[in-house]
């Protein structure tokens, strides 16, 4: 199935990806973010909060946004 | 307060039209500005190392690391965009922007819409970083205005400001004059704005406000309630600061010098010196010797308003005159001969 993944950790570009049917949010996070800790990210499916074991559906929009972003001085 | 659907749709529609009217010719470009910034930092660091300014070199090195990380991130993003199968620019549709507005309203509790001013804003919770209260912040997106790089303009306004003592315009370690310096979030925040992903934009700016980067703040939180000595630039806590009694500049205890007479603190420029003892003394306390016009402190100016040097000279002269006076008394003829004209004469009326 095809999903729209928006990874705001780093580049922040949106991309369509293919994942096996029945993939959960936690599995996709592990696949895309490696050893990153899920609690450091705001994960939304179709702009809604989601549990880790939620199965993703074809056409879902998943956004992964870090909760800690370091600013700077100009 | 929940907004009526119609108002949200109208806002979404306006934002969409602002986004599609942006100049996307600027989207694919190499990050030259960041490159030259890193280049400048490298040269400055080399210069500091050559001159033996080790602290400055270390500070520049830290800044260089941050800037290089940003440069790498921008290049990675550019590479990612070119490698992606997706279209170059994915601007959200009106429907998607509408859904974004609903999600923002749900996340932040309140969304302020101003169709006339073409702005939408949310207010964060009260933010406190490392024990320093900074208050709630309003993140205001002026979608009717564009920055020079084509992105939508936004401001971060402190709603209960507790600015740094040294700089009133710094309301947060990473916010100055309502402009947030995005640091590592620069690319993703701008990308979210370009694509109309407003929920991501507001949550990321809020995340940035909740995070403190001690490596590169406008004012460090450790110095938030501190002031900078105007003379030596050392940072002292507000309770330890002193002000010059004349020009009122801020001074540290090392740079503030007390007047020997009134004990008030003064800066280097405003503190004069006694010509007699060379001790520090303010201009109000200095008085001139009536004989030589030297500026003297109260201790050096005697009761006869003469400095100790003039007083000593006068004493010497008096002592020299004394033997002559004794001699005149012993020899009146000689004494008469040396008397000046008119001495002892009195005007007698006719």
Tab-separated table of C-alpha atoms in Angstrom, chain B residues 23-331:
chain	number	residue	atom	x	y	z
B	23	UNK	CA	7.926	32.546	-6.477
B	24	UNK	CA	9.092	28.965	-6.662
B	25	UNK	CA	12.033	29.786	-8.848
B	26	UNK	CA	13.867	30.227	-5.574
B	27	UNK	CA	13.098	26.745	-4.298
B	28	UNK	CA	15.974	24.825	-5.850
B	29	UNK	CA	19.114	26.703	-5.043
B	30	UNK	CA	22.409	25.953	-3.440
B	31	UNK	CA	22.831	27.296	0.104
B	32	UNK	CA	25.472	29.860	-0.830
B	33	UNK	CA	24.714	32.171	2.092
B	34	UNK	CA	25.347	29.407	4.607
B	35	UNK	CA	28.472	28.374	2.701
B	36	UNK	CA	29.936	31.873	2.857
B	37	UNK	CA	28.944	32.172	6.506
B	38	UNK	CA	30.968	29.010	7.270
B	39	UNK	CA	33.824	30.343	5.173
B	40	UNK	CA	33.860	33.594	7.170
B	41	UNK	CA	33.845	31.658	10.438
B	42	UNK	CA	36.793	29.527	9.311
B	43	UNK	CA	38.819	32.628	8.451
B	44	UNK	CA	37.903	34.342	11.719
B	45	UNK	CA	38.883	31.217	13.651
B	46	UNK	CA	42.238	31.042	11.890
B	47	UNK	CA	42.853	34.695	12.650
B	48	UNK	CA	41.979	34.163	16.318
B	49	UNK	CA	44.324	31.161	16.507
B	50	UNK	CA	47.187	33.113	14.927
B	51	UNK	CA	46.782	35.913	17.459
B	52	UNK	CA	46.563	33.506	20.367
B	53	UNK	CA	42.950	34.419	21.206
B	54	UNK	CA	42.148	30.931	22.398
B	55	UNK	CA	38.743	31.651	23.927
B	56	UNK	CA	37.559	33.454	20.815
B	57	UNK	CA	38.855	30.597	18.643
B	58	UNK	CA	36.924	28.056	20.714
B	59	UNK	CA	33.749	30.109	20.513
B	60	UNK	CA	34.102	30.415	16.743
B	61	UNK	CA	34.737	26.680	16.476
B	62	UNK	CA	31.473	25.934	18.275
B	63	UNK	CA	29.619	28.347	16.005
B	64	UNK	CA	31.261	26.770	12.977
B	65	UNK	CA	30.110	23.282	13.998
B	66	UNK	CA	26.495	24.467	14.240
B	67	UNK	CA	26.693	26.303	10.922
B	68	UNK	CA	28.290	23.333	9.173
B	69	UNK	CA	25.545	21.047	10.479
B	70	UNK	CA	22.965	23.430	9.006
B	71	UNK	CA	24.804	23.525	5.697
B	72	UNK	CA	24.943	19.729	5.555
B	73	UNK	CA	21.248	19.551	6.370
B	74	UNK	CA	20.380	21.935	3.561
B	75	UNK	CA	22.460	20.007	1.047
B	76	UNK	CA	20.922	16.717	2.221
B	77	UNK	CA	17.463	18.191	1.789
B	78	UNK	CA	18.300	19.410	-1.683
B	79	UNK	CA	19.672	15.980	-2.603
B	80	UNK	CA	16.591	14.333	-1.106
B	81	UNK	CA	14.298	16.520	-3.148
B	82	UNK	CA	16.075	15.710	-6.376
B	83	UNK	CA	16.135	11.985	-5.557
B	84	UNK	CA	12.457	11.897	-4.611
B	85	UNK	CA	9.896	10.502	-7.024
B	86	UNK	CA	7.400	13.040	-5.772
B	87	UNK	CA	6.740	16.302	-7.556
B	88	UNK	CA	9.128	19.112	-6.636
B	89	UNK	CA	6.632	21.180	-4.727
B	90	UNK	CA	3.641	19.683	-3.029
B	91	UNK	CA	1.418	22.538	-2.031
B	92	UNK	CA	-1.479	21.486	0.150
B	93	UNK	CA	-4.920	21.846	-1.386
B	94	UNK	CA	-7.589	24.090	0.120
B	95	UNK	CA	-9.164	20.998	1.692
B	96	UNK	CA	-5.873	19.932	3.217
B	97	UNK	CA	-5.231	23.413	4.608
B	98	UNK	CA	-8.726	23.354	6.083
B	99	UNK	CA	-7.883	20.035	7.776
B	100	UNK	CA	-4.632	21.576	9.009
B	101	UNK	CA	-6.542	24.455	10.614
B	102	UNK	CA	-8.863	22.031	12.385
B	103	UNK	CA	-5.879	20.035	13.672
B	104	UNK	CA	-4.187	23.235	14.933
B	105	UNK	CA	-7.356	24.242	16.759
B	106	UNK	CA	-7.467	20.832	18.403
B	107	UNK	CA	-3.767	20.830	19.320
B	108	UNK	CA	-3.472	24.350	20.752
B	109	UNK	CA	-7.008	24.771	22.053
B	110	UNK	CA	-7.498	28.095	20.349
B	111	UNK	CA	-6.791	29.423	16.899
B	112	UNK	CA	-7.083	33.124	16.205
B	113	UNK	CA	-8.090	34.044	12.673
B	114	UNK	CA	-7.972	37.550	11.282
B	115	UNK	CA	-9.126	37.630	7.693
B	116	UNK	CA	-8.596	41.359	7.332
B	117	UNK	CA	-5.018	41.328	8.616
B	118	UNK	CA	-4.468	37.985	6.860
B	119	UNK	CA	-3.026	36.332	9.909
B	120	UNK	CA	-3.577	33.222	11.982
B	121	UNK	CA	-2.066	32.689	15.391
B	122	UNK	CA	-1.906	30.303	18.303
B	123	UNK	CA	-0.693	30.791	21.854
B	124	UNK	CA	1.621	28.352	23.549
B	125	UNK	CA	1.468	27.344	27.170
B	126	UNK	CA	3.621	29.277	29.660
B	127	UNK	CA	7.197	28.405	28.839
B	128	UNK	CA	9.893	28.054	31.452
B	129	UNK	CA	13.384	26.950	30.504
B	130	UNK	CA	15.994	25.929	33.074
B	131	UNK	CA	14.066	27.689	35.817
B	132	UNK	CA	13.717	30.957	33.876
B	133	UNK	CA	10.112	32.000	33.303
B	134	UNK	CA	9.585	33.262	29.766
B	135	UNK	CA	5.787	33.217	29.629
B	136	UNK	CA	3.396	32.195	26.858
B	137	UNK	CA	4.202	33.058	23.252
B	138	UNK	CA	1.929	33.896	20.374
B	139	UNK	CA	2.997	32.380	17.066
B	140	UNK	CA	1.480	34.612	14.422
B	141	UNK	CA	1.594	33.650	10.755
B	142	UNK	CA	1.072	36.671	8.494
B	143	UNK	CA	0.163	34.763	5.370
B	144	UNK	CA	-0.418	37.987	3.465
B	145	UNK	CA	3.269	38.906	3.842
B	146	UNK	CA	6.198	37.135	2.309
B	147	UNK	CA	9.845	37.185	3.283
B	148	UNK	CA	12.485	38.069	0.730
B	149	UNK	CA	13.065	34.346	0.107
B	150	UNK	CA	9.390	33.893	-0.777
B	151	UNK	CA	8.324	32.101	2.405
B	152	UNK	CA	5.400	33.331	4.477
B	153	UNK	CA	6.284	35.731	7.251
B	154	UNK	CA	5.653	34.897	10.880
B	155	UNK	CA	6.330	36.454	14.266
B	156	UNK	CA	6.764	35.119	17.771
B	157	UNK	CA	5.319	37.537	20.308
B	158	UNK	CA	5.859	37.207	24.057
B	159	UNK	CA	2.446	37.548	25.748
B	160	UNK	CA	3.836	37.983	29.240
B	161	UNK	CA	7.338	39.157	28.428
B	162	UNK	CA	10.258	38.580	30.720
B	163	UNK	CA	13.084	39.800	28.487
B	164	UNK	CA	16.763	39.455	29.237
B	165	UNK	CA	18.015	42.338	31.393
B	166	UNK	CA	20.801	43.080	28.934
B	167	UNK	CA	18.490	43.290	25.917
B	168	UNK	CA	14.787	44.163	26.037
B	169	UNK	CA	14.184	42.824	22.539
B	170	UNK	CA	15.291	39.295	23.497
B	171	UNK	CA	12.191	37.641	24.949
B	172	UNK	CA	13.465	34.070	24.536
B	173	UNK	CA	17.025	32.740	24.103
B	174	UNK	CA	16.208	32.216	20.402
B	175	UNK	CA	13.824	35.122	19.770
B	176	UNK	CA	14.845	38.703	19.134
B	177	UNK	CA	12.485	41.489	18.054
B	178	UNK	CA	9.708	38.926	17.478
B	179	UNK	CA	11.888	37.013	15.017
B	180	UNK	CA	12.807	33.473	15.916
B	181	UNK	CA	16.175	32.119	14.847
B	182	UNK	CA	15.282	28.636	13.727
B	183	UNK	CA	18.743	27.068	13.978
B	184	UNK	CA	18.560	23.381	13.079
B	185	UNK	CA	14.838	23.762	12.397
B	186	UNK	CA	15.313	26.318	9.637
B	187	UNK	CA	14.891	23.972	6.675
B	188	UNK	CA	11.954	21.968	7.999
B	189	UNK	CA	10.055	24.998	9.245
B	190	UNK	CA	10.451	26.800	5.944
B	191	UNK	CA	9.565	23.671	4.007
B	192	UNK	CA	6.380	23.241	6.011
B	193	UNK	CA	5.406	26.836	5.242
B	194	UNK	CA	6.158	26.467	1.552
B	195	UNK	CA	3.952	23.391	1.350
B	196	UNK	CA	1.142	24.764	3.501
B	197	UNK	CA	1.621	22.160	6.233
B	198	UNK	CA	0.475	24.598	8.865
B	199	UNK	CA	0.025	22.058	11.651
B	200	UNK	CA	3.659	20.966	11.270
B	201	UNK	CA	4.730	24.609	11.148
B	202	UNK	CA	2.997	25.638	14.375
B	203	UNK	CA	3.999	22.497	16.293
B	204	UNK	CA	7.633	22.844	15.215
B	205	UNK	CA	7.880	26.512	16.186
B	206	UNK	CA	6.264	25.655	19.535
B	207	UNK	CA	8.785	22.794	19.967
B	208	UNK	CA	11.605	25.189	19.218
B	209	UNK	CA	10.328	27.577	21.882
B	210	UNK	CA	10.279	24.722	24.404
B	211	UNK	CA	13.883	23.786	23.631
B	212	UNK	CA	17.016	25.600	24.715
B	213	UNK	CA	20.228	25.438	22.720
B	214	UNK	CA	22.916	26.617	25.127
B	215	UNK	CA	25.478	26.632	22.286
B	216	UNK	CA	23.933	29.517	20.414
B	217	UNK	CA	21.450	31.749	22.255
B	218	UNK	CA	20.984	35.494	21.794
B	219	UNK	CA	21.304	35.708	25.566
B	220	UNK	CA	22.207	32.622	27.626
B	221	UNK	CA	19.671	31.609	30.250
B	222	UNK	CA	22.448	31.626	32.823
B	223	UNK	CA	22.872	35.335	32.060
B	224	UNK	CA	19.147	36.102	31.733
B	225	UNK	CA	19.001	38.121	34.933
B	226	UNK	CA	22.557	39.356	34.556
B	227	UNK	CA	23.978	42.531	33.159
B	228	UNK	CA	27.116	43.289	31.238
B	229	UNK	CA	29.699	45.665	32.649
B	230	UNK	CA	29.997	48.502	30.123
B	231	UNK	CA	33.719	48.845	30.730
B	232	UNK	CA	35.071	45.280	30.797
B	233	UNK	CA	32.068	43.369	29.313
B	234	UNK	CA	32.111	40.966	32.233
B	235	UNK	CA	28.688	39.578	33.161
B	236	UNK	CA	27.434	40.141	36.687
B	237	UNK	CA	24.135	39.371	38.346
B	238	UNK	CA	21.667	42.233	38.568
B	239	UNK	CA	22.104	42.402	42.343
B	240	UNK	CA	25.884	42.797	41.974
B	241	UNK	CA	25.765	45.574	39.408
B	242	UNK	CA	26.747	49.151	40.198
B	243	UNK	CA	25.996	52.302	38.261
B	244	UNK	CA	28.363	55.172	37.699
B	245	UNK	CA	27.311	58.137	39.863
B	246	UNK	CA	27.750	60.486	36.911
B	247	UNK	CA	26.962	58.832	33.553
B	248	UNK	CA	24.985	55.932	35.091
B	249	UNK	CA	26.553	53.179	33.000
B	250	UNK	CA	26.501	49.652	34.433
B	251	UNK	CA	29.664	48.563	36.157
B	252	UNK	CA	30.985	45.439	37.839
B	253	UNK	CA	32.552	45.681	41.272
B	254	UNK	CA	36.043	45.599	39.721
B	255	UNK	CA	35.464	48.523	37.384
B	256	UNK	CA	33.498	50.700	39.802
B	257	UNK	CA	35.922	52.936	41.693
B	258	UNK	CA	34.781	54.858	44.742
B	259	UNK	CA	35.387	58.554	45.189
B	260	UNK	CA	37.763	59.057	48.115
B	261	UNK	CA	35.540	61.793	49.535
B	262	UNK	CA	31.883	60.873	48.960
B	263	UNK	CA	32.405	57.098	48.495
B	264	UNK	CA	30.052	57.047	45.463
B	265	UNK	CA	31.016	54.635	42.637
B	266	UNK	CA	32.222	56.043	39.336
B	267	UNK	CA	33.455	54.679	36.025
B	268	UNK	CA	36.984	55.175	34.767
B	269	UNK	CA	35.953	58.121	32.564
B	270	UNK	CA	34.035	60.013	35.235
B	271	UNK	CA	36.482	59.620	38.109
B	272	UNK	CA	39.073	62.390	38.292
B	273	UNK	CA	42.183	62.438	40.419
B	274	UNK	CA	43.486	64.680	43.147
B	275	UNK	CA	46.566	66.549	41.882
B	276	UNK	CA	48.100	66.320	45.309
B	277	UNK	CA	47.682	62.724	46.512
B	278	UNK	CA	46.629	61.244	43.081
B	279	UNK	CA	43.746	59.428	44.750
B	280	UNK	CA	40.455	58.888	42.810
B	281	UNK	CA	37.940	61.629	43.405
B	282	UNK	CA	34.771	62.761	41.608
B	283	UNK	CA	34.576	66.205	40.032
B	284	UNK	CA	31.923	67.325	42.538
B	285	UNK	CA	34.239	66.695	45.452
B	286	UNK	CA	37.391	68.165	43.894
B	287	UNK	CA	38.155	71.791	44.831
B	288	UNK	CA	40.795	74.106	43.513
B	289	UNK	CA	43.675	75.389	45.589
B	290	UNK	CA	43.311	79.191	45.782
B	291	UNK	CA	47.010	79.603	45.141
B	292	UNK	CA	48.060	77.144	42.442
B	293	UNK	CA	44.603	76.134	41.106
B	294	UNK	CA	45.403	72.442	41.500
B	295	UNK	CA	42.382	70.135	41.869
B	296	UNK	CA	42.458	68.663	45.340
B	297	UNK	CA	40.366	66.245	47.347
B	298	UNK	CA	38.982	67.349	50.679
B	299	UNK	CA	41.796	65.605	52.543
B	300	UNK	CA	44.504	67.430	50.630
B	301	UNK	CA	42.863	70.851	50.740
B	302	UNK	CA	43.609	72.526	54.030
B	303	UNK	CA	41.416	74.904	55.989
B	304	UNK	CA	43.005	77.902	54.300
B	305	UNK	CA	41.869	76.416	50.943
B	306	UNK	CA	45.432	75.782	49.916
B	307	UNK	CA	46.890	72.471	48.923
B	308	UNK	CA	49.505	70.964	51.169
B	309	UNK	CA	52.311	71.977	48.743
B	310	UNK	CA	51.273	75.622	48.693
B	311	UNK	CA	50.760	75.548	52.410
B	312	UNK	CA	54.242	74.125	52.919
B	313	UNK	CA	55.743	76.770	50.633
B	314	UNK	CA	54.000	79.513	52.535
B	315	UNK	CA	55.194	78.113	55.827
B	316	UNK	CA	58.753	78.036	54.498
B	317	UNK	CA	58.506	81.637	53.307
B	318	UNK	CA	57.117	82.707	56.671
B	319	UNK	CA	59.935	80.943	58.454
B	320	UNK	CA	62.480	82.660	56.165
B	321	UNK	CA	60.924	86.013	56.938
B	322	UNK	CA	60.960	85.439	60.690
B	323	UNK	CA	64.778	85.851	61.237
B	324	UNK	CA	64.649	89.048	59.182
B	325	UNK	CA	61.915	90.363	61.456
B	326	UNK	CA	64.071	89.598	64.478
B	327	UNK	CA	67.023	91.332	62.839
B	328	UNK	CA	64.949	94.467	62.116
B	329	UNK	CA	63.956	94.657	65.697
B	330	UNK	CA	67.609	94.517	66.743
B	331	UNK	CA	68.693	97.151	64.187
